[in-house]
PDB file of C-alpha atoms in Angstrom:
ATOM      1  CA  THR A 696       0.000   0.000   0.000  1.00  0.00           C
ATOM      2  CA  PRO A 697       1.146   3.576  -0.486  1.00  0.00           C
ATOM      3  CA  ASP A 698       1.284   4.160   3.293  1.00  0.00           C
ATOM      4  CA  VAL A 699       3.628   1.214   3.819  1.00  0.00           C
ATOM      5  CA  LEU A 700       5.865   2.284   0.928  1.00  0.00           C
ATOM      6  CA  ARG A 701       6.076   5.834   2.271  1.00  0.00           C
ATOM      7  CA  ALA A 702       6.897   4.529   5.761  1.00  0.00           C
ATOM      8  CA  LEU A 703       9.570   2.230   4.310  1.00  0.00           C
ATOM      9  CA  LEU A 704      11.145   5.119   2.411  1.00  0.00           C
ATOM     10  CA  GLU A 705      11.092   7.372   5.462  1.00  0.00           C
ATOM     11  CA  GLU A 706      12.728   4.654   7.556  1.00  0.00           C
ATOM     12  CA  THR A 707      15.426   3.407   5.178  1.00  0.00           C
ATOM     13  CA  VAL A 708      16.602   6.508   3.285  1.00  0.00           C
ATOM     14  CA  PRO A 709      19.086   8.489   5.387  1.00  0.00           C
ATOM     15  CA  ASP A 710      19.918  11.244   2.869  1.00  0.00           C
ATOM     16  CA  GLU A 711      17.373  14.057   3.191  1.00  0.00           C
ATOM     17  CA  SER A 712      17.533  15.215  -0.448  1.00  0.00           C
ATOM     18  CA  ARG A 713      16.928  11.700  -1.831  1.00  0.00           C
ATOM     19  CA  LYS A 714      14.244  11.092   0.788  1.00  0.00           C
ATOM     20  CA  ALA A 715      12.465  14.298  -0.249  1.00  0.00           C
ATOM     21  CA  LEU A 716      12.605  13.287  -3.929  1.00  0.00           C
ATOM     22  CA  TYR A 717      11.298   9.794  -3.197  1.00  0.00           C
ATOM     23  CA  LEU A 718       8.502  10.977  -0.911  1.00  0.00           C
ATOM     24  CA  GLU A 719       7.505  13.693  -3.374  1.00  0.00           C
ATOM     25  CA  SER A 720       7.197  11.033  -6.062  1.00  0.00           C
ATOM     26  CA  ALA A 721       5.579   8.365  -3.885  1.00  0.00           C
ATOM     27  CA  PRO A 722       1.847   7.960  -4.319  1.00  0.00           C
ATOM     28  CA  VAL A 723      -0.484   9.014  -1.550  1.00  0.00           C
ATOM     29  CA  ALA A 724      -3.247   6.701  -0.352  1.00  0.00           C
ATOM     30  CA  ASP A 725      -6.593   7.353  -2.031  1.00  0.00           C
ATOM     31  CA  THR A 726      -8.457   7.242   1.255  1.00  0.00           C
ATOM     32  CA  PRO A 727      -6.820   7.947   4.592  1.00  0.00           C
ATOM     33  CA  MET A 728      -6.741   5.110   7.074  1.00  0.00           C
ATOM     34  CA  THR A 729      -9.107   5.223  10.014  1.00  0.00           C
ATOM     35  CA  ASP A 730      -7.768   4.959  13.566  1.00  0.00           C
ATOM     36  CA  ASP A 731      -8.877   1.318  13.803  1.00  0.00           C
ATOM     37  CA  GLU A 732      -7.098   0.432  10.546  1.00  0.00           C
ATOM     38  CA  LYS A 733      -3.950   2.207  11.713  1.00  0.00           C
ATOM     39  CA  GLU A 734      -3.911   0.162  14.926  1.00  0.00           C
ATOM     40  CA  LYS A 735      -4.393  -3.103  13.025  1.00  0.00           C
ATOM     41  CA  SER A 736      -1.773  -2.361  10.406  1.00  0.00           C
ATOM     42  CA  GLU A 737       0.992  -0.988  12.573  1.00  0.00           C
ATOM     43  CA  ILE A 738       4.152  -0.970  10.466  1.00  0.00           C
ATOM     44  CA  LYS A 739       7.018  -2.793  12.139  1.00  0.00           C
ATOM     45  CA  PHE A 740      10.548  -2.764  10.816  1.00  0.00           C
ATOM     46  CA  PRO A 741      13.312  -5.221  11.675  1.00  0.00           C
ATOM     47  CA  GLN A 742      15.536  -4.289  14.550  1.00  0.00           C
ATOM     48  CA  LEU A 743      18.729  -3.541  12.649  1.00  0.00           C
ATOM     49  CA  PRO A 744      21.383  -1.072  13.703  1.00  0.00           C
ATOM     50  CA  LYS A 745      21.089   2.291  12.052  1.00  0.00           C
ATOM     51  CA  PRO A 746      22.106   3.416   9.541  1.00  0.00           C
ATOM     52  CA  TYR A 747      20.452   0.673   7.566  1.00  0.00           C
ATOM     53  CA  PRO A 748      22.496  -1.097   4.885  1.00  0.00           C
ATOM     54  CA  ALA A 749      22.440   0.496   1.442  1.00  0.00           C
ATOM     55  CA  GLU A 750      20.652  -2.597   0.126  1.00  0.00           C
ATOM     56  CA  MET A 751      17.531  -1.642   2.082  1.00  0.00           C
ATOM     57  CA  GLU A 752      17.425   1.807   0.537  1.00  0.00           C
ATOM     58  CA  ALA A 753      18.075   0.345  -2.916  1.00  0.00           C
ATOM     59  CA  PHE A 754      15.238  -2.141  -2.468  1.00  0.00           C
ATOM     60  CA  SER A 755      12.746   0.457  -1.263  1.00  0.00           C
ATOM     61  CA  ALA A 756      13.736   2.902  -4.018  1.00  0.00           C
ATOM     62  CA  LEU A 757      13.308   0.195  -6.665  1.00  0.00           C
ATOM     63  CA  LEU A 758       9.870  -0.630  -5.264  1.00  0.00           C
ATOM     64  CA  LEU A 759       8.929   3.022  -5.656  1.00  0.00           C
ATOM     65  CA  LEU A 760      10.348   3.116  -9.173  1.00  0.00           C
ATOM     66  CA  ILE A 761       8.417   0.009 -10.243  1.00  0.00           C
ATOM     67  CA  LEU A 762       5.233   1.508  -8.845  1.00  0.00           C
ATOM     68  CA  LEU A 763       5.805   4.770 -10.731  1.00  0.00           C
ATOM     69  CA  ILE A 764       6.577   2.969 -13.986  1.00  0.00           C
ATOM     70  CA  ASP A 765       3.428   0.872 -13.680  1.00  0.00           C
ATOM     71  CA  LYS A 766       1.408   4.078 -13.395  1.00  0.00           C
ATOM     72  CA  LYS A 767       2.041   5.407 -16.860  1.00  0.00           C
ATOM     73  CA  GLU A 768       0.815   8.910 -15.956  1.00  0.00           C
ATOM     74  CA  LYS A 769       3.749   9.243 -13.513  1.00  0.00           C
ATOM     75  CA  LYS A 770       6.314   9.214 -16.347  1.00  0.00           C
ATOM     76  CA  GLU A 771       8.173  12.331 -15.212  1.00  0.00           C
ATOM     77  CA  SER A 772       8.380  11.202 -11.590  1.00  0.00           C
ATOM     78  CA  ALA A 773       9.715   7.804 -12.682  1.00  0.00           C
ATOM     79  CA  PHE A 774      12.337   9.564 -14.812  1.00  0.00           C
ATOM     80  CA  LYS A 775      13.495  11.676 -11.844  1.00  0.00           C
ATOM     81  CA  VAL A 776      13.624   8.745  -9.413  1.00  0.00           C
ATOM     82  CA  ALA A 777      15.489   6.502 -11.870  1.00  0.00           C
ATOM     83  CA  GLY A 778      17.888   9.351 -12.546  1.00  0.00           C
ATOM     84  CA  ALA A 779      18.582   9.598  -8.808  1.00  0.00           C
ATOM     85  CA  ILE A 780      18.926   5.880  -8.053  1.00  0.00           C
ATOM     86  CA  VAL A 781      21.547   5.015 -10.681  1.00  0.00           C
ATOM     87  CA  PRO A 782      24.152   7.690  -9.769  1.00  0.00           C
ATOM     88  CA  TRP A 783      23.689   6.845  -6.093  1.00  0.00           C
ATOM     89  CA  LEU A 784      24.268   3.126  -6.754  1.00  0.00           C
ATOM     90  CA  LYS A 785      27.373   3.909  -8.816  1.00  0.00           C
ATOM     91  CA  THR A 786      29.043   5.348  -5.717  1.00  0.00           C
ATOM     92  CA  PHE A 787      29.245   1.864  -4.169  1.00  0.00           C
ATOM     93  CA  ASN A 788      31.589  -0.989  -4.983  1.00  0.00           C
ATOM     94  CA  ARG A 789      29.672  -3.816  -3.313  1.00  0.00           C
ATOM     95  CA  ARG A 790      28.781  -7.119  -4.915  1.00  0.00           C
ATOM     96  CA  THR A 791      25.561  -7.207  -2.900  1.00  0.00           C
ATOM     97  CA  LEU A 792      24.333  -4.103  -4.739  1.00  0.00           C
ATOM     98  CA  ASP A 793      25.090  -5.445  -8.237  1.00  0.00           C
ATOM     99  CA  ILE A 794      21.628  -6.949  -8.670  1.00  0.00           C
ATOM    100  CA  PHE A 795      20.010  -3.673  -7.623  1.00  0.00           C
ATOM    101  CA  ALA A 796      22.208  -1.713 -10.018  1.00  0.00           C
ATOM    102  CA  ALA A 797      21.290  -4.035 -12.900  1.00  0.00           C
ATOM    103  CA  ARG A 798      17.590  -3.580 -12.188  1.00  0.00           C
ATOM    104  CA  ALA A 799      18.037   0.174 -11.805  1.00  0.00           C
ATOM    105  CA  TYR A 800      19.713   0.397 -15.210  1.00  0.00           C
ATOM    106  CA  PHE A 801      16.883  -1.615 -16.739  1.00  0.00           C
ATOM    107  CA  TYR A 802      14.262   0.751 -15.325  1.00  0.00           C
ATOM    108  CA  LEU A 803      16.350   3.809 -16.212  1.00  0.00           C
ATOM    109  CA  SER A 804      16.486   2.594 -19.800  1.00  0.00           C
ATOM    110  CA  LEU A 805      12.738   1.994 -19.752  1.00  0.00           C
ATOM    111  CA  THR A 806      12.051   5.543 -18.540  1.00  0.00           C
ATOM    112  CA  TYR A 807      14.335   7.010 -21.219  1.00  0.00           C
ATOM    113  CA  GLU A 808      12.583   4.895 -23.836  1.00  0.00           C
ATOM    114  CA  ARG A 809       9.151   6.057 -22.725  1.00  0.00           C
ATOM    115  CA  LYS A 810      10.309   9.683 -22.896  1.00  0.00           C
ATOM    116  CA  GLY A 811      11.722   9.130 -26.382  1.00  0.00           C
ATOM    117  CA  GLN A 812      15.294   9.908 -25.309  1.00  0.00           C
ATOM    118  CA  LEU A 813      16.814   6.431 -25.519  1.00  0.00           C
ATOM    119  CA  SER A 814      19.779   7.508 -27.655  1.00  0.00           C
ATOM    120  CA  GLU A 815      20.942   9.915 -24.913  1.00  0.00           C
ATOM    121  CA  LEU A 816      21.450   6.988 -22.538  1.00  0.00           C
ATOM    122  CA  ARG A 817      23.774   4.962 -24.795  1.00  0.00           C
ATOM    123  CA  PRO A 818      27.119   6.430 -23.550  1.00  0.00           C
ATOM    124  CA  GLU A 819      26.153   5.799 -19.934  1.00  0.00           C
ATOM    125  CA  LEU A 820      25.139   2.214 -20.738  1.00  0.00           C
ATOM    126  CA  LEU A 821      28.460   1.600 -22.489  1.00  0.00           C
ATOM    127  CA  ALA A 822      30.407   2.968 -19.517  1.00  0.00           C
ATOM    128  CA  ALA A 823      28.333   0.885 -17.109  1.00  0.00           C
ATOM    129  CA  TYR A 824      28.935  -2.230 -19.236  1.00  0.00           C
ATOM    130  CA  ARG A 825      32.699  -1.655 -19.103  1.00  0.00           C
ATOM    131  CA  THR A 826      32.521  -1.251 -15.335  1.00  0.00           C
ATOM    132  CA  ALA A 827      30.432  -4.416 -14.962  1.00  0.00           C
ATOM    133  CA  CYS A 828      33.006  -6.350 -17.001  1.00  0.00           C
ATOM    134  CA  LEU A 829      35.862  -5.082 -14.846  1.00  0.00           C
ATOM    135  CA  ARG A 830      33.997  -6.020 -11.669  1.00  0.00           C
ATOM    136  CA  HIS A 831      33.012  -9.466 -13.018  1.00  0.00           C
ATOM    137  CA  ASP A 832      29.365  -8.601 -12.411  1.00  0.00           C
ATOM    138  CA  ALA A 833      27.565 -11.271 -14.485  1.00  0.00           C
ATOM    139  CA  MET A 834      24.049  -9.906 -13.867  1.00  0.00           C
ATOM    140  CA  GLY A 835      25.128  -6.385 -14.750  1.00  0.00           C
ATOM    141  CA  GLN A 836      26.964  -7.544 -17.881  1.00  0.00           C
ATOM    142  CA  ALA A 837      23.981  -9.548 -19.094  1.00  0.00           C
ATOM    143  CA  THR A 838      21.449  -6.807 -18.386  1.00  0.00           C
ATOM    144  CA  LEU A 839      23.555  -4.015 -19.848  1.00  0.00           C
ATOM    145  CA  LEU A 840      24.468  -6.007 -22.955  1.00  0.00           C
ATOM    146  CA  ASN A 841      20.772  -6.617 -23.617  1.00  0.00           C
ATOM    147  CA  LEU A 842      19.978  -2.956 -22.995  1.00  0.00           C
ATOM    148  CA  LEU A 843      22.717  -1.861 -25.405  1.00  0.00           C
ATOM    149  CA  LEU A 844      21.473  -4.240 -28.080  1.00  0.00           C
ATOM    150  CA  ARG A 845      17.919  -3.006 -27.572  1.00  0.00           C
ATOM    151  CA  ASN A 846      19.180   0.571 -27.812  1.00  0.00           C
ATOM    152  CA  TYR A 847      21.057  -0.096 -31.058  1.00  0.00           C
ATOM    153  CA  LEU A 848      18.163  -1.977 -32.630  1.00  0.00           C
ATOM    154  CA  ALA A 849      15.643   0.707 -31.641  1.00  0.00           C
ATOM    155  CA  HIS A 850      17.675   3.228 -33.646  1.00  0.00           C
ATOM    156  CA  ASN A 851      18.344   0.881 -36.600  1.00  0.00           C
ATOM    157  CA  LEU A 852      22.063   0.670 -35.810  1.00  0.00           C
ATOM    158  CA  TYR A 853      22.333  -2.945 -36.946  1.00  0.00           C
ATOM    159  CA  GLU A 854      26.034  -2.838 -37.814  1.00  0.00           C
ATOM    160  CA  GLN A 855      26.965  -1.503 -34.370  1.00  0.00           C
ATOM    161  CA  ALA A 856      24.773  -4.143 -32.729  1.00  0.00           C
ATOM    162  CA  LEU A 857      26.486  -6.854 -34.780  1.00  0.00           C
ATOM    163  CA  LYS A 858      29.937  -5.525 -33.828  1.00  0.00           C
ATOM    164  CA  LEU A 859      28.946  -5.479 -30.177  1.00  0.00           C
ATOM    165  CA  VAL A 860      27.757  -9.088 -30.323  1.00  0.00           C
ATOM    166  CA  GLN A 861      30.910 -10.189 -32.131  1.00  0.00           C
ATOM    167  CA  LYS A 862      33.304  -8.447 -29.730  1.00  0.00           C
ATOM    168  CA  THR A 863      31.619  -9.405 -26.467  1.00  0.00           C
ATOM    169  CA  ASN A 864      30.942 -12.659 -24.698  1.00  0.00           C
ATOM    170  CA  PHE A 865      27.711 -13.252 -22.875  1.00  0.00           C
ATOM    171  CA  PRO A 866      28.586 -14.160 -19.255  1.00  0.00           C
ATOM    172  CA  GLU A 867      28.767 -17.882 -18.514  1.00  0.00           C
ATOM    173  CA  SER A 868      27.051 -17.530 -15.129  1.00  0.00           C
ATOM    174  CA  ARG A 869      24.180 -15.695 -16.688  1.00  0.00           C
ATOM    175  CA  PRO A 870      20.602 -15.377 -15.499  1.00  0.00           C
ATOM    176  CA  ASN A 871      18.289 -17.467 -17.685  1.00  0.00           C
ATOM    177  CA  ALA A 872      15.862 -14.615 -18.364  1.00  0.00           C
ATOM    178  CA  GLN A 873      18.677 -12.371 -19.627  1.00  0.00           C
ATOM    179  CA  TYR A 874      20.066 -15.160 -21.788  1.00  0.00           C
ATOM    180  CA  ALA A 875      16.634 -15.693 -23.359  1.00  0.00           C
ATOM    181  CA  ARG A 876      16.468 -11.975 -24.185  1.00  0.00           C
ATOM    182  CA  TYR A 877      19.953 -12.135 -25.647  1.00  0.00           C
ATOM    183  CA  LEU A 878      19.051 -15.064 -27.903  1.00  0.00           C
ATOM    184  CA  LEU A 879      16.061 -13.209 -29.317  1.00  0.00           C
TER     185      LEU A 879
END
């Protein structure tokens, strides 16, 4: 529910500027909860030492982003949130955040595509792919390679897509869903 998502964001996001952006973009409940409903649905968070791990913020921000993307009328908010998540995730060098970064790049690419600005994202995707290769991030490599191919094909750059496929190797420890996309 929107109330739970807002509470999760308030609890897990320590940076005030990102928290303000996320809460500004987060949907508000259609009908406010009554006092009885509030008592029944008291939101409890795990007892972890603060500050919470970055993975919790990444998870809650991705939940918000997915919700905004599903609501097609929130296109601009989704664009802003995706644009904030990816640079924040790039500041970390943790293997536990690789999966979140791969998903964030996927949703960032989707927001650029829906705005009609997909070609502007290509240099960032190429740089992220190089970084994923250097870090041996199989999920990131697979996701970013598919996003680059999609980007090239969307702009009829077939020769560049062919060169990319010829000069790269799809990761051996790949996720099956990404490999299926690659084969198509």
